[in-house]
Amino acid sequence: MPVTLPQLSRRDFLKRAALAGAAAALSPSSHAALFGKARDVHTVAFFSDAHIAADTAATHLNCNMAAQLTAAVNELAARPLPPGNIVVNGDLAFEKGLPEDYATFGKIIAPLRALAPLHLTLGNHDSREKFWAAFPHDTLQQKAVPLRNVGMFGADHANWFLLDSLLLTASAPGELGAEQLKWLEHELNFHFHRPAIVVVHHNPQFGAVTTGLRDTTALMELLARKAHVKAVVFGHTHDWRVTQHESGIQLVNLPPTAYPFHIKRPCGWVRCTLAKDGAEFELRCLDVNHPQHGEKQVLKWRKD
Ligand SMILES: [Zn+2]
């Protein structure tokens, strides 16, 4: 099932922006500036935990989610070199994945559509059916796990596998399920010639699973066995940090882009730049005075 919104031409972009009423948010000169840039094929820009409500005035801990996501989108759009791909890693919607939430979310992310292919995964505050209904004509059809929002894309130095850990809307824990794990194993076996990086909304949670990924053990056992799997990228905890699994797999926890759990923890986005044998993950805080703004985690992949 679909997960990827293709990059738009200038003509298609303007047609859609006008239809969606999003054109007013962008000046004509900023429209023009979005197009015709070469992309940096080695980078992926990550957004996570946007929690966009229908009402653009909604706030949490004095943070306005719509304004925060808009700021991150604008920062990425203003860069001279757009990324090769963009991922928004779940909890796109505020709380329950309402159609109106996705309408607002769609308007805010509109400029990203001009920059690069945009991949959307789902979290526990999304609704799969309402998400699919909100983006019906945009999505690339893919044969994958029925009723799950999964996919993959390739880049020079890695293949990226996008999973769907949404179990129950507005309930914290997540689950992949046996069928999705089987699909993942099949895809990993087929695409063994490059490093593999897995992207999933829920955090692998070791020991008793309370709010994280229920089938962490099954997932990590599978990934540990496949030597070409180098990293897992996830959100959900709203807490930027990088750790390492005992297998050597890197565990990259994205910060929330728009909805902080703790006011002092960073909100923003992450730029991943791939190399042959590793990757650099750079934190881009929305508050440029945050002490962690610009922090770089330089990761070396485990051996094949
Ligand atoms: Zn969240």
Short mmCIF file of C-alpha atoms and ligand atoms in Angstrom, two decimals:
data_model
loop_
_atom_site.label_atom_id
_atom_site.label_comp_id
_atom_site.label_asym_id
_atom_site.label_seq_id
_atom_site.Cartn_x
_atom_site.Cartn_y
_atom_site.Cartn_z
CA MET A 1 0.00 0.00 0.00
CA PRO A 2 1.07 3.58 -0.59
CA VAL A 3 3.54 5.59 1.37
CA THR A 4 5.38 7.82 -1.08
CA LEU A 5 4.28 11.14 -2.53
CA PRO A 6 6.29 11.77 -5.71
CA GLN A 7 8.17 15.02 -6.25
CA LEU A 8 5.98 17.53 -8.11
CA SER A 9 6.78 19.65 -11.15
CA ARG A 10 6.31 23.41 -10.80
CA ARG A 11 3.12 23.26 -12.84
CA ASP A 12 1.55 20.46 -10.81
CA PHE A 13 2.68 22.08 -7.60
CA LEU A 14 0.99 25.40 -8.36
CA LYS A 15 -2.19 23.67 -9.53
CA ARG A 16 -2.40 21.71 -6.28
CA ALA A 17 -1.45 24.64 -4.07
CA ALA A 18 -4.24 26.69 -5.60
CA LEU A 19 -6.75 23.88 -5.16
CA ALA A 20 -5.73 23.28 -1.56
CA GLY A 21 -5.75 26.95 -0.69
CA ALA A 22 -2.11 26.60 0.26
CA ALA A 23 -0.78 29.10 -2.28
CA ALA A 24 -1.47 32.01 0.02
CA ALA A 25 1.04 30.65 2.50
CA LEU A 26 3.86 31.06 0.01
CA SER A 27 4.91 34.17 -1.85
CA PRO A 28 5.31 33.85 -5.65
CA SER A 29 9.06 34.33 -5.30
CA SER A 30 9.30 31.51 -2.77
CA HIS A 31 7.35 29.28 -5.18
CA ALA A 32 9.94 29.89 -7.84
CA ALA A 33 12.80 29.28 -5.46
CA LEU A 34 11.60 25.76 -4.73
CA PHE A 35 12.21 24.49 -8.23
CA GLY A 36 15.12 23.67 -10.45
CA LYS A 37 17.56 22.81 -7.68
CA ALA A 38 19.79 19.76 -7.92
CA ARG A 39 19.24 17.32 -5.06
CA ASP A 40 21.88 15.88 -2.79
CA VAL A 41 21.23 12.20 -3.44
CA HIS A 42 23.22 11.15 -0.39
CA THR A 43 21.03 12.92 2.15
CA VAL A 44 17.65 12.20 3.70
CA ALA A 45 15.78 14.80 5.76
CA PHE A 46 13.77 13.41 8.67
CA PHE A 47 10.80 15.00 10.35
CA SER A 48 8.94 13.17 13.12
CA ASP A 49 6.04 13.59 15.54
CA ALA A 50 4.47 16.64 13.98
CA HIS A 51 1.08 16.09 15.68
CA ILE A 52 -0.74 18.53 13.41
CA ALA A 53 -4.28 19.43 14.45
CA ALA A 54 -6.93 20.75 12.10
CA ASP A 55 -6.71 24.06 13.97
CA THR A 56 -3.40 25.72 13.17
CA ALA A 57 -3.62 27.59 16.48
CA ALA A 58 -3.33 24.38 18.54
CA THR A 59 -0.46 24.34 21.03
CA HIS A 60 1.27 21.98 23.44
CA LEU A 61 3.68 23.20 26.17
CA ASN A 62 3.40 26.63 24.57
CA CYS A 63 4.58 25.26 21.23
CA ASN A 64 2.38 25.81 18.22
CA MET A 65 2.67 22.59 16.22
CA ALA A 66 1.62 24.08 12.88
CA ALA A 67 4.11 26.93 13.29
CA GLN A 68 6.89 24.53 14.30
CA LEU A 69 6.35 22.23 11.31
CA THR A 70 6.05 25.24 9.01
CA ALA A 71 9.37 26.58 10.32
CA ALA A 72 11.08 23.24 9.68
CA VAL A 73 9.58 23.01 6.18
CA ASN A 74 10.68 26.57 5.38
CA GLU A 75 14.20 25.93 6.62
CA LEU A 76 14.53 22.87 4.42
CA ALA A 77 12.98 24.66 1.44
CA ALA A 78 15.42 27.55 1.79
CA ARG A 79 18.52 25.37 1.64
CA PRO A 80 20.42 25.60 -1.65
CA LEU A 81 20.69 21.83 -1.97
CA PRO A 82 17.51 19.85 -1.22
CA PRO A 83 17.86 16.31 0.14
CA GLY A 84 17.51 13.25 -2.03
CA ASN A 85 14.48 12.14 -0.04
CA ILE A 86 12.31 13.40 2.81
CA VAL A 87 10.66 11.23 5.47
CA VAL A 88 8.01 12.30 7.98
CA ASN A 89 8.14 9.46 10.47
CA GLY A 90 4.70 9.17 12.01
CA ASP A 91 2.32 10.96 14.29
CA LEU A 92 1.48 13.22 11.40
CA ALA A 93 -1.86 14.01 13.02
CA PHE A 94 -2.57 15.55 16.40
CA GLU A 95 -4.19 12.74 18.35
CA LYS A 96 -6.70 10.60 16.48
CA GLY A 97 -5.84 11.03 12.79
CA LEU A 98 -8.88 13.07 11.81
CA PRO A 99 -9.51 13.99 8.15
CA GLU A 100 -9.25 17.69 9.07
CA ASP A 101 -5.85 17.09 10.70
CA TYR A 102 -4.55 15.57 7.46
CA ALA A 103 -5.97 18.47 5.45
CA THR A 104 -3.95 20.94 7.54
CA PHE A 105 -0.89 18.66 7.51
CA GLY A 106 -1.11 18.42 3.69
CA LYS A 107 -1.10 22.20 3.33
CA ILE A 108 1.88 22.67 5.63
CA ILE A 109 4.04 20.05 3.92
CA ALA A 110 3.10 21.27 0.42
CA PRO A 111 6.47 22.97 -0.24
CA LEU A 112 8.28 19.69 0.51
CA ARG A 113 6.46 18.14 -2.43
CA ALA A 114 8.47 20.40 -4.73
CA LEU A 115 11.83 19.46 -3.25
CA ALA A 116 12.08 15.68 -3.29
CA PRO A 117 10.08 12.48 -3.00
CA LEU A 118 8.25 12.58 0.32
CA HIS A 119 7.72 9.42 2.35
CA LEU A 120 5.11 9.34 5.10
CA THR A 121 4.94 6.69 7.80
CA LEU A 122 2.27 6.33 10.46
CA GLY A 123 2.34 6.49 14.24
CA ASN A 124 -0.09 5.76 17.02
CA HIS A 125 -1.80 9.13 16.62
CA ASP A 126 -2.61 8.43 12.97
CA SER A 127 -5.49 6.62 11.35
CA ARG A 128 -4.44 4.45 8.43
CA GLU A 129 -7.80 4.64 6.64
CA LYS A 130 -8.17 8.40 7.09
CA PHE A 131 -4.56 8.97 6.02
CA TRP A 132 -5.08 6.96 2.84
CA ALA A 133 -8.35 8.80 2.20
CA ALA A 134 -6.56 12.15 2.62
CA PHE A 135 -3.88 11.40 0.00
CA PRO A 136 -5.81 9.27 -2.52
CA HIS A 137 -4.38 10.44 -5.84
CA ASP A 138 -0.87 11.19 -4.70
CA THR A 139 0.35 7.86 -3.69
CA LEU A 140 2.51 5.43 -5.56
CA GLN A 141 0.86 2.05 -5.55
CA GLN A 142 3.08 -0.67 -4.23
CA LYS A 143 2.44 -4.34 -3.73
CA ALA A 144 3.33 -4.95 -0.13
CA VAL A 145 1.71 -6.00 3.11
CA PRO A 146 -2.08 -5.71 2.84
CA LEU A 147 -3.57 -3.02 5.07
CA ARG A 148 -0.20 -1.70 6.15
CA ASN A 149 1.60 1.44 5.05
CA VAL A 150 5.03 0.11 4.11
CA GLY A 151 7.56 0.74 1.38
CA MET A 152 11.19 1.17 0.47
CA PHE A 153 13.43 3.45 -1.51
CA GLY A 154 17.00 3.13 -2.65
CA ALA A 155 19.89 5.57 -2.61
CA ASP A 156 23.51 5.19 -3.67
CA HIS A 157 24.80 4.08 -0.28
CA ALA A 158 21.75 2.44 1.33
CA ASN A 159 18.29 1.02 0.88
CA TRP A 160 15.64 2.39 3.21
CA PHE A 161 12.77 0.23 4.48
CA LEU A 162 9.72 2.04 5.83
CA LEU A 163 7.58 0.10 8.29
CA ASP A 164 4.14 0.61 9.79
CA SER A 165 3.94 0.08 13.56
CA LEU A 166 0.49 1.62 14.05
CA LEU A 167 -1.49 -0.86 16.13
CA LEU A 168 -4.38 1.14 17.57
CA THR A 169 -5.02 4.86 17.07
CA ALA A 170 -4.53 6.93 20.25
CA SER A 171 -3.04 3.99 22.18
CA ALA A 172 0.70 4.21 22.84
CA PRO A 173 2.24 0.80 22.00
CA GLY A 174 2.92 -0.31 18.45
CA GLU A 175 3.30 -3.61 16.64
CA LEU A 176 4.57 -4.76 13.26
CA GLY A 177 2.97 -8.19 13.20
CA ALA A 178 4.17 -11.47 11.67
CA GLU A 179 3.07 -10.66 8.14
CA GLN A 180 5.00 -7.38 8.01
CA LEU A 181 8.10 -9.01 9.49
CA LYS A 182 7.87 -11.69 6.81
CA TRP A 183 7.61 -9.00 4.13
CA LEU A 184 10.62 -7.21 5.64
CA GLU A 185 12.72 -10.37 5.68
CA HIS A 186 11.84 -11.06 2.06
CA GLU A 187 12.75 -7.51 1.03
CA LEU A 188 15.99 -7.57 3.01
CA ASN A 189 16.97 -10.87 1.41
CA PHE A 190 16.26 -9.47 -2.04
CA HIS A 191 18.07 -6.15 -1.46
CA PHE A 192 21.26 -7.44 0.14
CA HIS A 193 23.77 -5.60 -2.02
CA ARG A 194 23.65 -2.30 -0.11
CA PRO A 195 23.48 -1.35 3.57
CA ALA A 196 19.87 -1.45 4.80
CA ILE A 197 18.30 1.08 7.16
CA VAL A 198 14.93 0.44 8.75
CA VAL A 199 12.56 3.33 9.55
CA VAL A 200 9.65 2.80 11.94
CA HIS A 201 7.63 5.13 14.14
CA HIS A 202 7.76 3.17 17.42
CA ASN A 203 10.94 2.78 19.40
CA PRO A 204 12.45 -0.66 19.91
CA GLN A 205 11.82 -1.21 23.62
CA PHE A 206 13.93 -3.82 25.36
CA GLY A 207 12.57 -5.70 28.37
CA ALA A 208 8.95 -5.10 29.30
CA VAL A 209 7.23 -3.23 26.48
CA THR A 210 4.97 -0.50 27.83
CA THR A 211 4.73 2.17 25.18
CA GLY A 212 7.17 1.06 22.47
CA LEU A 213 7.24 -1.66 19.84
CA ARG A 214 5.65 -4.85 21.13
CA ASP A 215 7.53 -7.12 18.76
CA THR A 216 10.93 -5.53 19.41
CA THR A 217 12.49 -8.94 20.08
CA ALA A 218 11.29 -10.44 16.81
CA LEU A 219 12.36 -7.37 14.83
CA MET A 220 15.82 -7.08 16.37
CA GLU A 221 16.49 -10.82 16.04
CA LEU A 222 15.65 -10.58 12.36
CA LEU A 223 17.74 -7.45 11.81
CA ALA A 224 20.71 -8.76 13.81
CA ARG A 225 20.84 -11.85 11.55
CA LYS A 226 21.03 -9.73 8.40
CA ALA A 227 24.52 -8.29 8.42
CA HIS A 228 23.68 -5.65 5.82
CA VAL A 229 21.18 -4.02 8.22
CA LYS A 230 23.08 -1.13 9.81
CA ALA A 231 20.58 1.13 11.55
CA VAL A 232 17.04 1.61 12.80
CA VAL A 233 15.57 5.13 12.76
CA PHE A 234 12.49 5.82 14.87
CA GLY A 235 10.52 8.51 16.71
CA HIS A 236 7.66 8.13 19.20
CA THR A 237 9.63 8.93 22.38
CA HIS A 238 10.08 12.56 21.26
CA ASP A 239 13.65 12.34 22.51
CA TRP A 240 16.71 12.82 20.28
CA ARG A 241 19.47 10.32 21.05
CA VAL A 242 21.63 7.71 19.35
CA THR A 243 22.50 4.37 20.94
CA GLN A 244 23.76 1.03 19.70
CA HIS A 245 22.16 -2.42 19.89
CA GLU A 246 24.32 -5.34 21.06
CA SER A 247 24.38 -6.55 17.43
CA GLY A 248 26.13 -3.32 16.44
CA ILE A 249 23.01 -1.92 14.76
CA GLN A 250 22.75 1.83 15.34
CA LEU A 251 19.53 3.05 16.98
CA VAL A 252 18.68 6.61 15.97
CA ASN A 253 15.86 8.23 17.94
CA LEU A 254 14.57 11.29 16.07
CA PRO A 255 13.55 14.44 17.94
CA PRO A 256 9.96 15.65 17.64
CA THR A 257 9.63 18.28 14.95
CA ALA A 258 6.69 20.04 16.51
CA TYR A 259 5.38 18.50 19.74
CA PRO A 260 7.81 18.45 22.69
CA PHE A 261 7.31 16.15 25.69
CA HIS A 262 9.80 18.23 27.68
CA ILE A 263 10.27 21.90 27.01
CA LYS A 264 14.06 21.74 27.32
CA ARG A 265 14.53 18.84 24.90
CA PRO A 266 15.21 19.79 21.28
CA CYS A 267 12.51 20.09 18.61
CA GLY A 268 13.55 20.04 14.98
CA TRP A 269 14.55 17.82 12.15
CA VAL A 270 17.51 15.63 11.29
CA ARG A 271 19.67 15.57 8.20
CA CYS A 272 21.22 12.20 7.45
CA THR A 273 24.15 12.15 5.06
CA LEU A 274 25.16 8.70 3.91
CA ALA A 275 28.68 7.53 3.24
CA LYS A 276 29.77 4.10 2.03
CA ASP A 277 30.54 2.80 5.48
CA GLY A 278 28.35 4.90 7.74
CA ALA A 279 26.29 8.02 8.05
CA GLU A 280 26.22 11.38 9.76
CA PHE A 281 23.00 12.43 11.53
CA GLU A 282 22.87 16.15 12.20
CA LEU A 283 20.29 17.67 14.55
CA ARG A 284 18.72 20.87 13.22
CA CYS A 285 16.93 22.54 16.13
CA LEU A 286 14.12 24.99 15.45
CA ASP A 287 15.59 27.03 18.28
CA VAL A 288 19.02 27.83 16.89
CA ASN A 289 20.14 28.84 20.38
CA HIS A 290 19.45 25.36 21.75
CA PRO A 291 22.74 23.89 23.07
CA GLN A 292 22.30 20.80 20.90
CA HIS A 293 21.62 22.66 17.66
CA GLY A 294 23.92 21.34 14.95
CA GLU A 295 24.95 18.30 16.99
CA LYS A 296 26.38 15.63 14.70
CA GLN A 297 26.38 11.91 15.33
CA VAL A 298 28.91 10.27 13.03
CA LEU A 299 28.07 6.58 12.83
CA LYS A 300 30.22 3.81 11.43
CA TRP A 301 28.34 0.75 10.19
CA ARG A 302 28.91 -2.65 11.73
CA LYS A 303 30.88 -5.11 9.61
CA ASP A 304 29.11 -7.23 6.96
ZN ZN B 1 4.30 11.42 18.85
#
